PDB file of C-alpha atoms in Angstrom:
ATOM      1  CA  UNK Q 128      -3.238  24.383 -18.102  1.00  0.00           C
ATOM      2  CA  UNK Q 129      -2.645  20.765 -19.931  1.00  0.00           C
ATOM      3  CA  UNK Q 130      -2.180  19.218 -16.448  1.00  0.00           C
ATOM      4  CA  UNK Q 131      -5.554  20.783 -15.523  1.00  0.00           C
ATOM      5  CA  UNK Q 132      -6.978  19.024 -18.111  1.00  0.00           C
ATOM      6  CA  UNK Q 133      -5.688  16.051 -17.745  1.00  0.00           C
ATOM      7  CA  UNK Q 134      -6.674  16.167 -14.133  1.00  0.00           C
ATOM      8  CA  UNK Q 135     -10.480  16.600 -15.678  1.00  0.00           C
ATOM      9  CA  UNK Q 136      -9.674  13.965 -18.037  1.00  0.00           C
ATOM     10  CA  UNK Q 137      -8.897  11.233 -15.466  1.00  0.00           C
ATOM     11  CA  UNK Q 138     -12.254  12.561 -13.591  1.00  0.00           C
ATOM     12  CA  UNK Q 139     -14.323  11.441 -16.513  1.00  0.00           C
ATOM     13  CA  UNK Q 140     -14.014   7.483 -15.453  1.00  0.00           C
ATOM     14  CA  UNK Q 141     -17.217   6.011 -14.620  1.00  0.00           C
ATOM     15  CA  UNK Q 142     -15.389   3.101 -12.733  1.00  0.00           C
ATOM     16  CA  UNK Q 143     -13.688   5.754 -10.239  1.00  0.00           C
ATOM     17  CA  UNK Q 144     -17.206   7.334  -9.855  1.00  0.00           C
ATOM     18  CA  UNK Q 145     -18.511   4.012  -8.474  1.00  0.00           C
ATOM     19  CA  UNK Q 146     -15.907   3.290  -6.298  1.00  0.00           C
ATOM     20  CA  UNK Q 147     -16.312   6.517  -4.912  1.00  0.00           C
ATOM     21  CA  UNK Q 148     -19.802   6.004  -4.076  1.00  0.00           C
ATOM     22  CA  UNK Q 149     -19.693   3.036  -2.453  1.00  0.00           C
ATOM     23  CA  UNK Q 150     -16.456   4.564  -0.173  1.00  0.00           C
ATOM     24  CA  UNK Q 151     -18.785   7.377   0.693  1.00  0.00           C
ATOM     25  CA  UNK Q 152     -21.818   4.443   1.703  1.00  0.00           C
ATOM     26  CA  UNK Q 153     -19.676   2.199   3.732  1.00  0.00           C
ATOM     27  CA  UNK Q 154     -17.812   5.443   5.528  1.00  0.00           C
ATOM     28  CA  UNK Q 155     -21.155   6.853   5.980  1.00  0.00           C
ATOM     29  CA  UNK Q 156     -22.362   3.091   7.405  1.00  0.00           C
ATOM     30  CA  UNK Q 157     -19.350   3.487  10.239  1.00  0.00           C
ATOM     31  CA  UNK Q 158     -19.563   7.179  10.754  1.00  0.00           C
ATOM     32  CA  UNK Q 159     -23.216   6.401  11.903  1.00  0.00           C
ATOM     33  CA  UNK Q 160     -22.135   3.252  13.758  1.00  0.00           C
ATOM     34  CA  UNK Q 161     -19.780   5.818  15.732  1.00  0.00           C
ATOM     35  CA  UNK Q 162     -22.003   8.016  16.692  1.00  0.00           C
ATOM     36  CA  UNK Q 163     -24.655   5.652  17.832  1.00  0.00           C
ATOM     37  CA  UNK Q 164     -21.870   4.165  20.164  1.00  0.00           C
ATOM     38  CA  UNK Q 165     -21.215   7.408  21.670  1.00  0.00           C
ATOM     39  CA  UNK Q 166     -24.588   7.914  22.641  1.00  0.00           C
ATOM     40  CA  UNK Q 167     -23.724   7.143  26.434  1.00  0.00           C
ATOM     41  CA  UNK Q 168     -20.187   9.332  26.217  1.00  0.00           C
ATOM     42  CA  UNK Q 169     -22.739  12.349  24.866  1.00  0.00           C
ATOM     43  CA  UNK Q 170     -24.954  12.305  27.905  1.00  0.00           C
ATOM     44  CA  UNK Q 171     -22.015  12.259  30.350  1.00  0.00           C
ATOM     45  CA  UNK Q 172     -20.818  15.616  29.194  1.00  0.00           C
ATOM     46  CA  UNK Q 173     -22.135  18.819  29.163  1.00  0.00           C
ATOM     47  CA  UNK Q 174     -23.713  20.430  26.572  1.00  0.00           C
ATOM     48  CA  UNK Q 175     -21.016  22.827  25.438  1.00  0.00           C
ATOM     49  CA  UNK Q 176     -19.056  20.274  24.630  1.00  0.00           C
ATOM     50  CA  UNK Q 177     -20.759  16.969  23.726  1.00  0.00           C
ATOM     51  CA  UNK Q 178     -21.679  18.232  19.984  1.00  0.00           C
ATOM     52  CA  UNK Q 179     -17.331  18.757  19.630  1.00  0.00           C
ATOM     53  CA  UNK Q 180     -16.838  15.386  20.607  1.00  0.00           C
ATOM     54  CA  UNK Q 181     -19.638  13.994  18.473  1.00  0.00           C
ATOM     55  CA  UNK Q 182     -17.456  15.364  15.665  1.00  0.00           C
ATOM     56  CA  UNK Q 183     -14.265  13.816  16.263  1.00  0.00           C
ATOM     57  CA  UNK Q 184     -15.000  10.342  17.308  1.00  0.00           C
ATOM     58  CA  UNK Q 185     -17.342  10.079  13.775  1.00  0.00           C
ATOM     59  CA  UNK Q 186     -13.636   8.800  12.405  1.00  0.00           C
ATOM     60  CA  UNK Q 187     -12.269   5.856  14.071  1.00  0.00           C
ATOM     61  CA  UNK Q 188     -10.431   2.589  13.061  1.00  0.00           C
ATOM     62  CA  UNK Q 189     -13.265   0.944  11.715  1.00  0.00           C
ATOM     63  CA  UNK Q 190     -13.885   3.981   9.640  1.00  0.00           C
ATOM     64  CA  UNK Q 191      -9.998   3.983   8.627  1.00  0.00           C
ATOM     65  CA  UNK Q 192      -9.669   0.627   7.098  1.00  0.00           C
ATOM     66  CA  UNK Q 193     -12.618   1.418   4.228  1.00  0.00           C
ATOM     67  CA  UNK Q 194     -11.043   4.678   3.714  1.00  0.00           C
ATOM     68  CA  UNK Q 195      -7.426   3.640   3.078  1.00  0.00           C
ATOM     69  CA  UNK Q 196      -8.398   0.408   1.221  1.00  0.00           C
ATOM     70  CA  UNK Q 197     -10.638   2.682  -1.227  1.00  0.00           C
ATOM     71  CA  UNK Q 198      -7.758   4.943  -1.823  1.00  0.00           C
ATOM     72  CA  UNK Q 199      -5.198   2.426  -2.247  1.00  0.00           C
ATOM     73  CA  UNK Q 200      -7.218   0.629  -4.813  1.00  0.00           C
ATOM     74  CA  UNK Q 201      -8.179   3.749  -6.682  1.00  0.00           C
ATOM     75  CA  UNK Q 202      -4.943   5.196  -6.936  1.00  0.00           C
ATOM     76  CA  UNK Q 203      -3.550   2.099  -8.149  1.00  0.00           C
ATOM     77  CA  UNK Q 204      -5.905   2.008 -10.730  1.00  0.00           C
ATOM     78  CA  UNK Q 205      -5.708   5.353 -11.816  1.00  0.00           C
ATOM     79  CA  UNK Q 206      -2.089   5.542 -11.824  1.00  0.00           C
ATOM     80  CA  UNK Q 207      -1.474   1.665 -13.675  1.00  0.00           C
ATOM     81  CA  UNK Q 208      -4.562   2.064 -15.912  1.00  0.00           C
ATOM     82  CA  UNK Q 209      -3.324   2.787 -19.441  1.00  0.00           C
ATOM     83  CA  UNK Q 210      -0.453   0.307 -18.227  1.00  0.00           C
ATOM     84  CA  UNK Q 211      -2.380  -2.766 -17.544  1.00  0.00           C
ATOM     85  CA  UNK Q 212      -5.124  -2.353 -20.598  1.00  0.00           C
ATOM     86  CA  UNK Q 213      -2.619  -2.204 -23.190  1.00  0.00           C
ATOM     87  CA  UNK Q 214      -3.726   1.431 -24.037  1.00  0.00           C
ATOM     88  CA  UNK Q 215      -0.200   3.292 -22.222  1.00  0.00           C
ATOM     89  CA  UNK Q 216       0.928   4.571 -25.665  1.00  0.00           C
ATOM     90  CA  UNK Q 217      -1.976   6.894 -26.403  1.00  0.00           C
ATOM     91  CA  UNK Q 218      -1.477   8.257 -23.234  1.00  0.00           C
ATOM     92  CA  UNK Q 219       1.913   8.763 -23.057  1.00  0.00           C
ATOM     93  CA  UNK Q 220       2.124  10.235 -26.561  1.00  0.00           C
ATOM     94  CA  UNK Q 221       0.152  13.282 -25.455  1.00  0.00           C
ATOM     95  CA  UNK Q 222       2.337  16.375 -26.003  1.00  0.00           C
ATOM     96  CA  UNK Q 223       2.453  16.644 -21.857  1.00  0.00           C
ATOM     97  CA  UNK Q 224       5.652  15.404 -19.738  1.00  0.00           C
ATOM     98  CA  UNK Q 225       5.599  11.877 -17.930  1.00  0.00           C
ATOM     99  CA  UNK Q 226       5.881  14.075 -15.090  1.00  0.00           C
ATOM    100  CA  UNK Q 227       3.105  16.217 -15.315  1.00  0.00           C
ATOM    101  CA  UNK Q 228       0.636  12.802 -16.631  1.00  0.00           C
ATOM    102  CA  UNK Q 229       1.215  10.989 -13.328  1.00  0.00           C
ATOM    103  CA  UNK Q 230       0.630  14.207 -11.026  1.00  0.00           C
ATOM    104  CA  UNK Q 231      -1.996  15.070 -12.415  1.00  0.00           C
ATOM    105  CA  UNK Q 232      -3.504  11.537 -12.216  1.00  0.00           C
ATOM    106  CA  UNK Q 233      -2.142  11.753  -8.163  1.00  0.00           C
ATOM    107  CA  UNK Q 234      -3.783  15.106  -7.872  1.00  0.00           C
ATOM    108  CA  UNK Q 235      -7.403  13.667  -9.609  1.00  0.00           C
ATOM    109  CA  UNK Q 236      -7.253  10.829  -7.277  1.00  0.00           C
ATOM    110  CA  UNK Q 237      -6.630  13.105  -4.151  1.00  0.00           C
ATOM    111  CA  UNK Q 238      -8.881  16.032  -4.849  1.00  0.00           C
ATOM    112  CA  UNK Q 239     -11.696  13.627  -5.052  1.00  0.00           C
ATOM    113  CA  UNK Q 240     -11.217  11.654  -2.253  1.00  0.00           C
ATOM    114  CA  UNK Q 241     -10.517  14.686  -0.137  1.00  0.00           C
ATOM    115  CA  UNK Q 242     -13.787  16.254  -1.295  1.00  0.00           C
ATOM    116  CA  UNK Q 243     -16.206  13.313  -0.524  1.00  0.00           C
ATOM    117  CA  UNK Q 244     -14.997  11.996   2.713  1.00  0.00           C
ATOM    118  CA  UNK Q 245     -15.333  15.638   3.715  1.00  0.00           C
ATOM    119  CA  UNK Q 246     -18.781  16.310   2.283  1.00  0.00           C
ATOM    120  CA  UNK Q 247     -20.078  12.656   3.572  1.00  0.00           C
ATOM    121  CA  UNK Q 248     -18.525  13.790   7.431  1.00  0.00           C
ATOM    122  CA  UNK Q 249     -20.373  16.800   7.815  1.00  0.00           C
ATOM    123  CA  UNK Q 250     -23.260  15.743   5.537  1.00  0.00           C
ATOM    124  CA  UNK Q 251     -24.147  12.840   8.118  1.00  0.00           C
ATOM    125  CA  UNK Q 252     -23.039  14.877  10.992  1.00  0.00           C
ATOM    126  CA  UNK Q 253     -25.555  17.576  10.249  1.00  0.00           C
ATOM    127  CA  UNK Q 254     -28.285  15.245   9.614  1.00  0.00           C
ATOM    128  CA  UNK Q 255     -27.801  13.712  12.231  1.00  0.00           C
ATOM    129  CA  UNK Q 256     -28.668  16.084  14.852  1.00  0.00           C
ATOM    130  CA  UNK Q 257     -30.329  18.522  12.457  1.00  0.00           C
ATOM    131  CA  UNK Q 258     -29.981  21.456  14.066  1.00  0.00           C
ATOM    132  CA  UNK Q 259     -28.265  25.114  13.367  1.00  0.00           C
ATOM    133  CA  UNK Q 260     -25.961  24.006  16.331  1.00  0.00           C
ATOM    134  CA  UNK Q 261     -24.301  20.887  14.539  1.00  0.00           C
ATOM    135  CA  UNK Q 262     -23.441  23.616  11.885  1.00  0.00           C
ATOM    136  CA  UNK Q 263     -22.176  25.861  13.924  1.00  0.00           C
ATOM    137  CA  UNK Q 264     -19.653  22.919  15.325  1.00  0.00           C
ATOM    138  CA  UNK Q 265     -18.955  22.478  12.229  1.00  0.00           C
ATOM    139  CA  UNK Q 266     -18.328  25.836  10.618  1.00  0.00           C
ATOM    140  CA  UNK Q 267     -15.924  26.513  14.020  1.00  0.00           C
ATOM    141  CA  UNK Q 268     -13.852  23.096  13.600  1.00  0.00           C
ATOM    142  CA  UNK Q 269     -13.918  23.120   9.714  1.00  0.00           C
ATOM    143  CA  UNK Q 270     -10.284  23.868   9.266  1.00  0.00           C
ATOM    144  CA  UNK Q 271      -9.673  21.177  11.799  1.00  0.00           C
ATOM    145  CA  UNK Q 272     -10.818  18.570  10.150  1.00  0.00           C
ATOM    146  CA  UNK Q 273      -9.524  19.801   6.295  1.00  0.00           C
ATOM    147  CA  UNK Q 274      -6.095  19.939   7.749  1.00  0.00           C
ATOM    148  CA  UNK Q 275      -6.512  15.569   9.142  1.00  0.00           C
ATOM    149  CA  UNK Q 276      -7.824  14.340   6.469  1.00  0.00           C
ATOM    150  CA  UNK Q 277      -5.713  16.495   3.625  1.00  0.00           C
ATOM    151  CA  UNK Q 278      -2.997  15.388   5.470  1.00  0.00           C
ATOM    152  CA  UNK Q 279      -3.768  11.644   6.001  1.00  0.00           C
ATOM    153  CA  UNK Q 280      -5.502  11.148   2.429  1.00  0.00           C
ATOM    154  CA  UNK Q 281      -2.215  12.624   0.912  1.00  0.00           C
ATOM    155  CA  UNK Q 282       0.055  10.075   2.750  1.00  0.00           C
ATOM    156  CA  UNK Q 283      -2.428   7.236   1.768  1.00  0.00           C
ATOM    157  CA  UNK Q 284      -2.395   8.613  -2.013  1.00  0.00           C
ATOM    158  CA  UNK Q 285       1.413   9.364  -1.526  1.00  0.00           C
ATOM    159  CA  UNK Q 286       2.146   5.398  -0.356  1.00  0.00           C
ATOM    160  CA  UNK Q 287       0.088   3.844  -3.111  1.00  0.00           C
ATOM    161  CA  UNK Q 288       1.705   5.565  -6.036  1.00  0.00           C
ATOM    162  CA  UNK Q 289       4.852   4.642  -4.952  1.00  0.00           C
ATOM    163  CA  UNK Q 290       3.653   0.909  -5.071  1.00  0.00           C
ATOM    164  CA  UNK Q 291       1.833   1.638  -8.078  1.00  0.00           C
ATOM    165  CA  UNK Q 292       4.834   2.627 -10.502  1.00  0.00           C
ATOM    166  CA  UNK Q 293       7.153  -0.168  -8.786  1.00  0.00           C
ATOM    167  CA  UNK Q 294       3.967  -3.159  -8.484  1.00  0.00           C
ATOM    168  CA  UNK Q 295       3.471  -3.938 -12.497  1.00  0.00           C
ATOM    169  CA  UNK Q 296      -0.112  -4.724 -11.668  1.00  0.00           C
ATOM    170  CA  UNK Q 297      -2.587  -2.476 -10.017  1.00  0.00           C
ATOM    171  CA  UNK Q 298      -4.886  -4.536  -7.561  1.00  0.00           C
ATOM    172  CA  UNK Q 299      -1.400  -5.717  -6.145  1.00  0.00           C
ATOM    173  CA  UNK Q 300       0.146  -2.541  -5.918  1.00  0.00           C
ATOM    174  CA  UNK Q 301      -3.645  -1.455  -4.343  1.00  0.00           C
ATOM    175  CA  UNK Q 302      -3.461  -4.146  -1.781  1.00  0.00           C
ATOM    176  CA  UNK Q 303       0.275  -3.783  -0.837  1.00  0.00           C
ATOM    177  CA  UNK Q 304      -0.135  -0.400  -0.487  1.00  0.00           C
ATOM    178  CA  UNK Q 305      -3.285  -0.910   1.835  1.00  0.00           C
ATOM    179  CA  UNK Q 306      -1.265  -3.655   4.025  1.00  0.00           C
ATOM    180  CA  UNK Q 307       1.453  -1.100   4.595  1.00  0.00           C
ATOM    181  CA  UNK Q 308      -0.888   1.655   5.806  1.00  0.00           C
ATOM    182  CA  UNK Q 309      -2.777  -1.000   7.952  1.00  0.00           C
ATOM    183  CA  UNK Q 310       0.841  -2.402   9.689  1.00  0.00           C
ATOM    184  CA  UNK Q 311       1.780   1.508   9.883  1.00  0.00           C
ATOM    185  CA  UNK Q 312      -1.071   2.142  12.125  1.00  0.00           C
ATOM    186  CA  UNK Q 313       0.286   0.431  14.914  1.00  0.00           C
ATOM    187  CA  UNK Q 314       3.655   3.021  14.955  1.00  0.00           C
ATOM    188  CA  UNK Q 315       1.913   5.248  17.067  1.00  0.00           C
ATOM    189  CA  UNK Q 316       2.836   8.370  15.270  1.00  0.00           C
ATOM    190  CA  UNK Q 317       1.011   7.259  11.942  1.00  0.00           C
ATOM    191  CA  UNK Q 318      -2.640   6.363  14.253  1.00  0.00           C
ATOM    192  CA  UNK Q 319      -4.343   8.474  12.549  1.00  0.00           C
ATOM    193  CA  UNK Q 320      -7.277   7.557  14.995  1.00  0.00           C
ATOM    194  CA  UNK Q 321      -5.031   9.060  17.544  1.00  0.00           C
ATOM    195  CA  UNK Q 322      -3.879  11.512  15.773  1.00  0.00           C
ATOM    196  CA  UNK Q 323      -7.582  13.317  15.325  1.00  0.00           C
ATOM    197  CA  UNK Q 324      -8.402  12.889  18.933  1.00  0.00           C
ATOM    198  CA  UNK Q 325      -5.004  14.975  19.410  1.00  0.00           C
ATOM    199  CA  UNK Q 326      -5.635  17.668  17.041  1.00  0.00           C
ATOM    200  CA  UNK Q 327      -9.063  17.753  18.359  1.00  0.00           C
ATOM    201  CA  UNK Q 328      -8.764  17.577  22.264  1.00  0.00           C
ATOM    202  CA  UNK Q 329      -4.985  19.235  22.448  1.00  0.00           C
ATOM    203  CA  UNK Q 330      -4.757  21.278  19.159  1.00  0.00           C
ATOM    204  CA  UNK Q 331      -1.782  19.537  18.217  1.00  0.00           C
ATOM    205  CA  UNK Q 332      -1.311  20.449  14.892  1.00  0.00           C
ATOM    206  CA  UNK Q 333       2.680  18.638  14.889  1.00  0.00           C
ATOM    207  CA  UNK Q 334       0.861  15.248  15.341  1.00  0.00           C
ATOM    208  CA  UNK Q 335      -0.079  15.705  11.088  1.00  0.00           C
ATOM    209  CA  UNK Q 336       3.783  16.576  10.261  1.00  0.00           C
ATOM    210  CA  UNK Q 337       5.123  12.704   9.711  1.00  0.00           C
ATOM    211  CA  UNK Q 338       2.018  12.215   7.409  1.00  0.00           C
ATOM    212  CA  UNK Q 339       3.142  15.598   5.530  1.00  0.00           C
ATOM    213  CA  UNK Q 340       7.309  14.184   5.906  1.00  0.00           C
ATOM    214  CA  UNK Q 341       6.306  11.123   4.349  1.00  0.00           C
ATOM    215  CA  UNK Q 342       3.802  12.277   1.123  1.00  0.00           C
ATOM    216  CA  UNK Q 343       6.428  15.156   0.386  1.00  0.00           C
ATOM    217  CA  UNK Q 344       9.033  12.623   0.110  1.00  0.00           C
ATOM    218  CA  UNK Q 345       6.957   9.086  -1.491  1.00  0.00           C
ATOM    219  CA  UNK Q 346       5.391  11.715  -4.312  1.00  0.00           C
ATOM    220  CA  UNK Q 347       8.297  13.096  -5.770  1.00  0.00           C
ATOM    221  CA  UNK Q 348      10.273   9.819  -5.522  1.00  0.00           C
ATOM    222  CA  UNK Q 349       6.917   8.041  -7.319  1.00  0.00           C
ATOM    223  CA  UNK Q 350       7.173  10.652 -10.201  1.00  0.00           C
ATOM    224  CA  UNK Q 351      10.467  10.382 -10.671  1.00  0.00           C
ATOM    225  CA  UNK Q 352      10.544   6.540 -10.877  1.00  0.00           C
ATOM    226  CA  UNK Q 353       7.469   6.717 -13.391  1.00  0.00           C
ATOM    227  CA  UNK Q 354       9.423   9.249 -15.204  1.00  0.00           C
ATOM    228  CA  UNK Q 355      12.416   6.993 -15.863  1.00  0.00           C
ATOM    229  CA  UNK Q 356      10.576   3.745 -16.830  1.00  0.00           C
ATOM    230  CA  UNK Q 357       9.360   2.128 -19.633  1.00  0.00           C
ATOM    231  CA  UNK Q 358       5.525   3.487 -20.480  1.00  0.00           C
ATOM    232  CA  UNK Q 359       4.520   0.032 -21.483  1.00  0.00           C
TER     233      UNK Q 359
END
């Protein structure tokens, strides 16, 4: 119960609210870009299947880079705040564990991020072809995309605290964090570009596992380092 709270504690930052807005406008910006481009892929196929693809190829590259700079920076700061302003000691002097004080500023970071890049996909999505059909993709392919971008936001989230208890400032723990994701994306099992078209086109739910490895490993290893260190 005191983690939840803490969790709705962190939530109350107007600074995170603004970052999160302009994540969701410049996501929205390439999501629209994408779909635009596929205008001439749409018409080749038939129209079973050319809302499905519309769906998938919303999240590309382009898209990637906003998304996992946004999270790297907010995570940082989330994670370092009390830390860098000088204000660590009120924090830490709550009757709650170490422990539970940096989950449940991983989980705040996560559960939002998770929420409005989902919300922002189908919103624009569904406005963009306005029709009951669009929802209907949507409604059939939900769990689809929940399962990518859980998985990818928590190994983004999962990286950055790991930088963030080990970087003793947070915009360079943010940007280091961001720079490993970006040089990652060229292993071919962390594309995550890749990675949606396979889960989308094959059903390949095993292409999400080394994003899942990775977070269960980097979060538990970030709390534990946190743990041990001085709060200051």
């Amino acid at each position: 119960m005191k983690g939840l709270k803490l969790v709705v504690w962190e939530s109350n930052d107007p600074i995170k609210d603004y970052i999160l807005v302009i994540l969701a406008g410049i996501s929205a910006f390439f999501m629209k870009m994408n779909l635009i481009k596929a205008v001439p892929l749409i018409l080749s196929n038939t129209p079973q299947s050319w809302l499905h693809d519309s769906l998938f190829i919303m999240f590309s590259a382009s898209t990637y880079i906003p998304v996992s700079l946004g999270v790297s920076i907010l995570t940082a700061l989330t994670i370092r705040g009390e830390r860098d302003d000088g204000s660590s000691y009120f924090l830490y002097s709550l009757p709650v564990s170490i422990r539970t004080i940096i989950l449940s500023k991983i989980v705040c970071v996560y559960m939002h991020f998770l929420a409005i890049i989902l919300i922002t996909h189908i919103l624009l999505f569904s406005l963009h072809f306005s029709s009951t059909n669009s929802l209907k993709v949507v409604a059939a392919h939900f769990h689809v995309l929940l399962a990518f971008y859980a998985s990818v936001l928590l190994y983004i989230v999962s990286l950055s605290a790991l930088f963030s208890v080990l970087v003793p400032n947070a915009p360079i723990a943010g940007m280091l964090s961001f720079f490993t994701v970006f040089v990652l994306t060229y292993v071919k099992i962390f594309n995550p570009v890749l990675t949606l078209q396979n889960i989308a086109i094959e059903n390949e739910l095993k292409t999400l596992l080394p994003y899942l490895v990775v977070s269960a490993v980097l979060i538990p290893a970030a709390i534990e380092i946190s743990a041990r260190r001085d709060v200051r």
